[in-house]
PDB file of C-alpha atoms in Angstrom:
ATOM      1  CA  UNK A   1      -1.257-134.927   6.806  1.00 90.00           C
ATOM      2  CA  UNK A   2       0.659-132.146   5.619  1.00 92.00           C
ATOM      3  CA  UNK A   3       4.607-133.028   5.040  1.00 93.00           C
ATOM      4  CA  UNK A   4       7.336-129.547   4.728  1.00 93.00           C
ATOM      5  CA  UNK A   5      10.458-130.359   3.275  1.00 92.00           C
ATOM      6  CA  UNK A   6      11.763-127.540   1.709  1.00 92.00           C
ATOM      7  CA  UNK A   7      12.737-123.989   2.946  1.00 92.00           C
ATOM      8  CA  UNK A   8      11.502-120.990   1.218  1.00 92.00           C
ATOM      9  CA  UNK A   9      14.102-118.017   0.002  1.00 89.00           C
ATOM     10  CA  UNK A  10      13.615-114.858   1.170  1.00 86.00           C
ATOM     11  CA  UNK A  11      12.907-114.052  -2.948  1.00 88.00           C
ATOM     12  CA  UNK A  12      10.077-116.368  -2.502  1.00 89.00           C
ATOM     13  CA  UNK A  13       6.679-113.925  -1.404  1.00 90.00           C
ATOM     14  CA  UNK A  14       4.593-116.743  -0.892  1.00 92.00           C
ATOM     15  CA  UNK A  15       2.186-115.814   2.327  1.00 93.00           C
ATOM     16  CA  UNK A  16       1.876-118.688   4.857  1.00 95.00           C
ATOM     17  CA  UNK A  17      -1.539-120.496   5.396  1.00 95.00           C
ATOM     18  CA  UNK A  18      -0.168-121.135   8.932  1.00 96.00           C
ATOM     19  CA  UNK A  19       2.204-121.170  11.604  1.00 97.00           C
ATOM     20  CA  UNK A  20       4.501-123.755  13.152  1.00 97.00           C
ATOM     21  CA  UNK A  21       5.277-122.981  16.863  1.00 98.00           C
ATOM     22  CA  UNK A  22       7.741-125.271  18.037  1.00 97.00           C
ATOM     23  CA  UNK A  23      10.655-124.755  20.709  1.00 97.00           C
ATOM     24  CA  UNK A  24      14.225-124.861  19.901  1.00 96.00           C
ATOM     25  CA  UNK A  25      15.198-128.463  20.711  1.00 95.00           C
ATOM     26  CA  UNK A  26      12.500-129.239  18.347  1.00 96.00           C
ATOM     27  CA  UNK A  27      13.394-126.975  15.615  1.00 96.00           C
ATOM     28  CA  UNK A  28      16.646-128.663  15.322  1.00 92.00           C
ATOM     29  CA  UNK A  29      15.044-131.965  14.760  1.00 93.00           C
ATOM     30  CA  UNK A  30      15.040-133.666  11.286  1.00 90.00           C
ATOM     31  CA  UNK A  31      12.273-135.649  11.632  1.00 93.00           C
ATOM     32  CA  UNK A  32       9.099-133.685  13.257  1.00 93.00           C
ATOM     33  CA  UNK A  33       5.407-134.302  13.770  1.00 96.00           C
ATOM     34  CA  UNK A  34       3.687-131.494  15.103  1.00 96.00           C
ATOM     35  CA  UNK A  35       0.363-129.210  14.972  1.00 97.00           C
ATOM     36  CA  UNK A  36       0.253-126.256  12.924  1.00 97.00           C
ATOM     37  CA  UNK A  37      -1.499-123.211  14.531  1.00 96.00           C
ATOM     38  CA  UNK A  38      -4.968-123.913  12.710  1.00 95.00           C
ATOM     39  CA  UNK A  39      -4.936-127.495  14.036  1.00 96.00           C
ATOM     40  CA  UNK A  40      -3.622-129.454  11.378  1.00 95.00           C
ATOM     41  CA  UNK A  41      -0.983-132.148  11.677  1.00 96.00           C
ATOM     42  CA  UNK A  42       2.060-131.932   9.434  1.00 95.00           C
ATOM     43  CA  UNK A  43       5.407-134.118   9.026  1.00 94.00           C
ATOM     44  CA  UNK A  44       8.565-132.294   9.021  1.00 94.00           C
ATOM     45  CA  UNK A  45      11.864-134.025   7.098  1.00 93.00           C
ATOM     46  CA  UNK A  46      14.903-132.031   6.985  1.00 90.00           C
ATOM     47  CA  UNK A  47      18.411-132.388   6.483  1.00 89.00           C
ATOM     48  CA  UNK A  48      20.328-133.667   9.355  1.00 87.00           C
ATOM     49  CA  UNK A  49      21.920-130.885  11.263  1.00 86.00           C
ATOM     50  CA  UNK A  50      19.406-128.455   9.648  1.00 89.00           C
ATOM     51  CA  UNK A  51      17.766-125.729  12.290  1.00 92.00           C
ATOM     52  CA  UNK A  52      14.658-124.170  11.665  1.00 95.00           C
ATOM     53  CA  UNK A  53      14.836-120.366  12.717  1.00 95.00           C
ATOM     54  CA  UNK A  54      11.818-117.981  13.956  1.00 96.00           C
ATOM     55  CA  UNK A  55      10.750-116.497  10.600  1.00 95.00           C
ATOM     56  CA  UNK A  56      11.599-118.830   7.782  1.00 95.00           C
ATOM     57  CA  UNK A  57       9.311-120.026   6.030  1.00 95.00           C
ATOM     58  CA  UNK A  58       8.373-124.054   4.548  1.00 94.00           C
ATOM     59  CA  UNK A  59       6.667-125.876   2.005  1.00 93.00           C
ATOM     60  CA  UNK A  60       5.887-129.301   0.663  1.00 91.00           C
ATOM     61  CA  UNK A  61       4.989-131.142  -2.172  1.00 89.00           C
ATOM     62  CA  UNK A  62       1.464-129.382  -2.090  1.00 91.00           C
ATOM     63  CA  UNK A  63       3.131-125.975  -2.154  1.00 92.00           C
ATOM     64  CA  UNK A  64       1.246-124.852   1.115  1.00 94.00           C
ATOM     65  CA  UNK A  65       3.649-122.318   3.097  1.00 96.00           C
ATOM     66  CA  UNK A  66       4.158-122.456   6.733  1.00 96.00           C
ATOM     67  CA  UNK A  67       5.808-119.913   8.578  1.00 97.00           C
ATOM     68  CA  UNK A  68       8.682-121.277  11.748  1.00 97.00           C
ATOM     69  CA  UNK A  69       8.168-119.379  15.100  1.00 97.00           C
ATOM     70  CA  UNK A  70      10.190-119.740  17.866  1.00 97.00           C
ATOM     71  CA  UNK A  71       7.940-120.535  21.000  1.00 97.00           C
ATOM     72  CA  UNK A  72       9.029-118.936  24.163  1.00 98.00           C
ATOM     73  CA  UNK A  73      10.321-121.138  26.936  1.00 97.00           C
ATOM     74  CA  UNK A  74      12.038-121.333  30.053  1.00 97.00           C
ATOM     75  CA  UNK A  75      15.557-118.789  29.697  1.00 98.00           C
ATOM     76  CA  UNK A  76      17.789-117.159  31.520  1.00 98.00           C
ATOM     77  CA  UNK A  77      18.430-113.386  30.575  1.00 98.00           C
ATOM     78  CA  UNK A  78      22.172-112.940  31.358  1.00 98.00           C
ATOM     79  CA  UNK A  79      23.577-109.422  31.658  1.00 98.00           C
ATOM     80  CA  UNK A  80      26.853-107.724  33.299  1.00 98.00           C
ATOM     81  CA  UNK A  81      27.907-104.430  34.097  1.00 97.00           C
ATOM     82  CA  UNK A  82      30.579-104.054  31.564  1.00 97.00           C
ATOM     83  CA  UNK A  83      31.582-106.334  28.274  1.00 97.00           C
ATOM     84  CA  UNK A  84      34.483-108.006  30.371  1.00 97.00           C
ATOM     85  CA  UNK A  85      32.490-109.870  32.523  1.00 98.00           C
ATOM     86  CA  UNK A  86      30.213-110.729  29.443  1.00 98.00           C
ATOM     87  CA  UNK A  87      32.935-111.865  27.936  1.00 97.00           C
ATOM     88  CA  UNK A  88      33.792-114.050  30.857  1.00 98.00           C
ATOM     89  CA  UNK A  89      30.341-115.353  30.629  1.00 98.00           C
ATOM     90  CA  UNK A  90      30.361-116.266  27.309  1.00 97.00           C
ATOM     91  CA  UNK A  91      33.527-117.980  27.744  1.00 97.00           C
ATOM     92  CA  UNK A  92      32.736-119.847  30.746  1.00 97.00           C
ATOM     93  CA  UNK A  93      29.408-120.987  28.821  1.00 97.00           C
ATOM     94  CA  UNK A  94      31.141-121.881  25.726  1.00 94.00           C
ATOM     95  CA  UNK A  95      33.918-124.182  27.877  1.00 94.00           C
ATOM     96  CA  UNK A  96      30.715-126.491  29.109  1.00 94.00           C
ATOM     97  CA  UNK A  97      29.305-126.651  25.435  1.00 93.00           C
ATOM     98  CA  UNK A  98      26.734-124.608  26.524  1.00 95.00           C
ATOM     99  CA  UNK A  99      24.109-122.931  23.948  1.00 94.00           C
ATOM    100  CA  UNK A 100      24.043-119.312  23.966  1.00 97.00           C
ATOM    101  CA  UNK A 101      22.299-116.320  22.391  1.00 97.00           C
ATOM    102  CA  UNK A 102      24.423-113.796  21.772  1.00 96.00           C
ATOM    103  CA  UNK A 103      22.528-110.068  21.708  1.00 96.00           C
ATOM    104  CA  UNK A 104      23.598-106.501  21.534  1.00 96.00           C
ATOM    105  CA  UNK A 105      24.773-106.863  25.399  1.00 96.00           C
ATOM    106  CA  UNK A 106      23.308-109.913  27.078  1.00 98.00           C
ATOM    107  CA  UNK A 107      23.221-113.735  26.365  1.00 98.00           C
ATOM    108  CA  UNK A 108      20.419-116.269  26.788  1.00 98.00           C
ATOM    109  CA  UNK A 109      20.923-119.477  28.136  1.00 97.00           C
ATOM    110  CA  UNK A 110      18.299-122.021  28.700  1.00 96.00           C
ATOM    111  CA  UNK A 111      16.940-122.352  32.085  1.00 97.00           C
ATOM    112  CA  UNK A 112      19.604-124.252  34.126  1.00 96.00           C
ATOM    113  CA  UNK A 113      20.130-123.368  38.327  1.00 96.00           C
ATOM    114  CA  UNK A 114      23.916-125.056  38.202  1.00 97.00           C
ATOM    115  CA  UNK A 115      24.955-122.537  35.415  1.00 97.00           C
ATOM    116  CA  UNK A 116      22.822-119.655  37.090  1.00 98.00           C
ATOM    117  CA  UNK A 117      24.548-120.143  40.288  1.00 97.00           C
ATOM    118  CA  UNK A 118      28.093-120.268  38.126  1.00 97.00           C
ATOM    119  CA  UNK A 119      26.867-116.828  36.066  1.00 98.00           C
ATOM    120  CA  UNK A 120      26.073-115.520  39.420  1.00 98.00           C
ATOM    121  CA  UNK A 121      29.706-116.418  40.705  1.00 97.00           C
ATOM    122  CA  UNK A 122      31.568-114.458  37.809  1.00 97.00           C
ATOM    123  CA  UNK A 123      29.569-111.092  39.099  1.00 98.00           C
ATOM    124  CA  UNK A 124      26.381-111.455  35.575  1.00 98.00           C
ATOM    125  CA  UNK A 125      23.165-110.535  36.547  1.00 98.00           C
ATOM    126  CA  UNK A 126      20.704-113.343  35.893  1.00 98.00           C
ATOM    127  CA  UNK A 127      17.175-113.219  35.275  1.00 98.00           C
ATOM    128  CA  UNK A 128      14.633-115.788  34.853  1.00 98.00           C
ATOM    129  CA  UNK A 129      12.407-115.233  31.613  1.00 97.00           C
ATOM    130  CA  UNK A 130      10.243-116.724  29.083  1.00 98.00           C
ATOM    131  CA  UNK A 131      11.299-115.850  25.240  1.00 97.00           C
ATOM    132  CA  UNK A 132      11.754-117.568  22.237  1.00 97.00           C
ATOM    133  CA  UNK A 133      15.737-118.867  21.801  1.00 97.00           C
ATOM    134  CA  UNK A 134      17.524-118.773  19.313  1.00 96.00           C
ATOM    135  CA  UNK A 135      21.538-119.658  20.243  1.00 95.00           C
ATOM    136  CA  UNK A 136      24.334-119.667  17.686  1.00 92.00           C
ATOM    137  CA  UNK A 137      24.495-122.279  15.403  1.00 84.00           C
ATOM    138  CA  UNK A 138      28.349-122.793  16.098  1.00 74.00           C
ATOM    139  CA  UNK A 139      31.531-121.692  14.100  1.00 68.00           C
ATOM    140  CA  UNK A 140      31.251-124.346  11.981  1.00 62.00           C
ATOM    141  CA  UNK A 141      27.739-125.779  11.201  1.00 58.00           C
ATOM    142  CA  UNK A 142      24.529-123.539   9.796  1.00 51.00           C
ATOM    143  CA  UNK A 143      24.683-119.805   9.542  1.00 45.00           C
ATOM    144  CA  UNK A 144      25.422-117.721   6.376  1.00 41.00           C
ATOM    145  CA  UNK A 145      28.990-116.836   4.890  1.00 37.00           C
ATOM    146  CA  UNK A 146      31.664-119.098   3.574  1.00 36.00           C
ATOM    147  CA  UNK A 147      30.873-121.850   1.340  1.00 38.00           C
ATOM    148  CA  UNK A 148      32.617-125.278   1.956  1.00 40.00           C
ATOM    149  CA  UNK A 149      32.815-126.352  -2.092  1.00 42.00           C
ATOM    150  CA  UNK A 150      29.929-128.814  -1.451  1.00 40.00           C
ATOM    151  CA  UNK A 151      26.953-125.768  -1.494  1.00 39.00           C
ATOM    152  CA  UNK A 152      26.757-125.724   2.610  1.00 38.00           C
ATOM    153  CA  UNK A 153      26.742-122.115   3.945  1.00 40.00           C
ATOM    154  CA  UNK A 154      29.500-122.148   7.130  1.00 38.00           C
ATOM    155  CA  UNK A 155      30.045-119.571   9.445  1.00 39.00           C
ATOM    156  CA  UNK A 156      33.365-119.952   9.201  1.00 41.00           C
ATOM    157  CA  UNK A 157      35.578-121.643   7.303  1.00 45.00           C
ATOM    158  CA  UNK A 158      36.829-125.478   7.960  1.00 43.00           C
ATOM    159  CA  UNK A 159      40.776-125.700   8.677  1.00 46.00           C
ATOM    160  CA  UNK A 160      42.126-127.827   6.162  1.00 46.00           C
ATOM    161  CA  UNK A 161      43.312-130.489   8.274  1.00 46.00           C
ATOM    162  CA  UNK A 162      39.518-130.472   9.781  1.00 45.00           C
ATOM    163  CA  UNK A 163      37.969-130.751   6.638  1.00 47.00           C
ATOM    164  CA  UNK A 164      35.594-133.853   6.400  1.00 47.00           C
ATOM    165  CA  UNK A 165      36.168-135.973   3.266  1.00 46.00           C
ATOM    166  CA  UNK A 166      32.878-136.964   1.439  1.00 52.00           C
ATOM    167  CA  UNK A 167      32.322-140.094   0.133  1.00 57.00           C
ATOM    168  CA  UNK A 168      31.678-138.187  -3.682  1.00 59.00           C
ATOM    169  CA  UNK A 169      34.781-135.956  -3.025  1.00 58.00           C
ATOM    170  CA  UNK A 170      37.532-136.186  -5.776  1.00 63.00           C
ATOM    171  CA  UNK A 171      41.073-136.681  -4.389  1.00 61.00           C
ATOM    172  CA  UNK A 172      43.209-134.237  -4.760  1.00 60.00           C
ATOM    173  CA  UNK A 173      40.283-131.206  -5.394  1.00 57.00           C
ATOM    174  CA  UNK A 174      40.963-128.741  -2.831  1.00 53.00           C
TER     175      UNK A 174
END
């Protein structure tokens, strides 16, 4: 069985053998078994907290590269007539810990009637769809930007007095 362990950089031009298909609840897994897109079974290990996104690309020990694709599953499409009521949206989602893509004037929620009907309420327009998702990984986990000091890539950075202390951390190193 093939085992991917490592993600590929973009610098990296290997071309992928294969494709792994795989919706988002398991793309945010860290332990995997799945079946590439030629049939072949392969073991996924990643870091805890790690997300695989559409496009990126894996390998293993045996240097094969497979390519991540985001499957397309049940979503809602959620769009308003102004970016007010988006906004309202967004925060509404957001206040139930809901997942959300954001896009360039619409949000995608998985497929969920209670939260359609609550959408609905606050005036969105709500439409039932099939397409890959791919929601924000949150202000302070995955993403690209700030470094943390420990080589993790936040989206943000971590207030001080929310900082987690690491069992290798030195005292007093800020």
């Amino acid at each position: 069985m093939l085992t991917l362990h490592t993600k590929l950089g973009a610098d990296d031009d290997r071309a992928p053998f294969a494709q792994l298909v795989l919706p988002y609840d398991q793309r945010e897994k860290c332990r995997l078994r799945a079946v590439l897109s030629n049939g072949d079974d392969v073991a996924v290990f990643t870091v805890r907290g790690t997300v695989l996104r559409d496009g990126e690309r894996m390998t293993g020990p045996d240097g094969q590269v497979v390519r991540i694709v985001a499957a397309r599953e049940p979503t809602y499409l959620v769009r308003c007539e102004d970016a007010h009521t988006l906004l309202r949206c967004a925060f509404h989602l957001g206040n139930r810990h809901t997942q959300a893509q954001v896009g360039d004037g619409f949000l995608r929620i998985r497929k969920d009637v209670v939260l359609k009907e609550m959408l609905e309420g606050l005036q969105a327009m709500v439409t039932e769809e099939s397409a890959p998702f791919e929601p924000e990984a949150g202000a302070y986990g995955g993403g690209h930007g700030h470094h943390d000091g420990h080589g993790q890539h936040l989206l943000a950075p971590v207030p001080l007095r929310q900082k987690i202390h690491r069992p290798g951390d030195v005292p007093g190193a800020a």
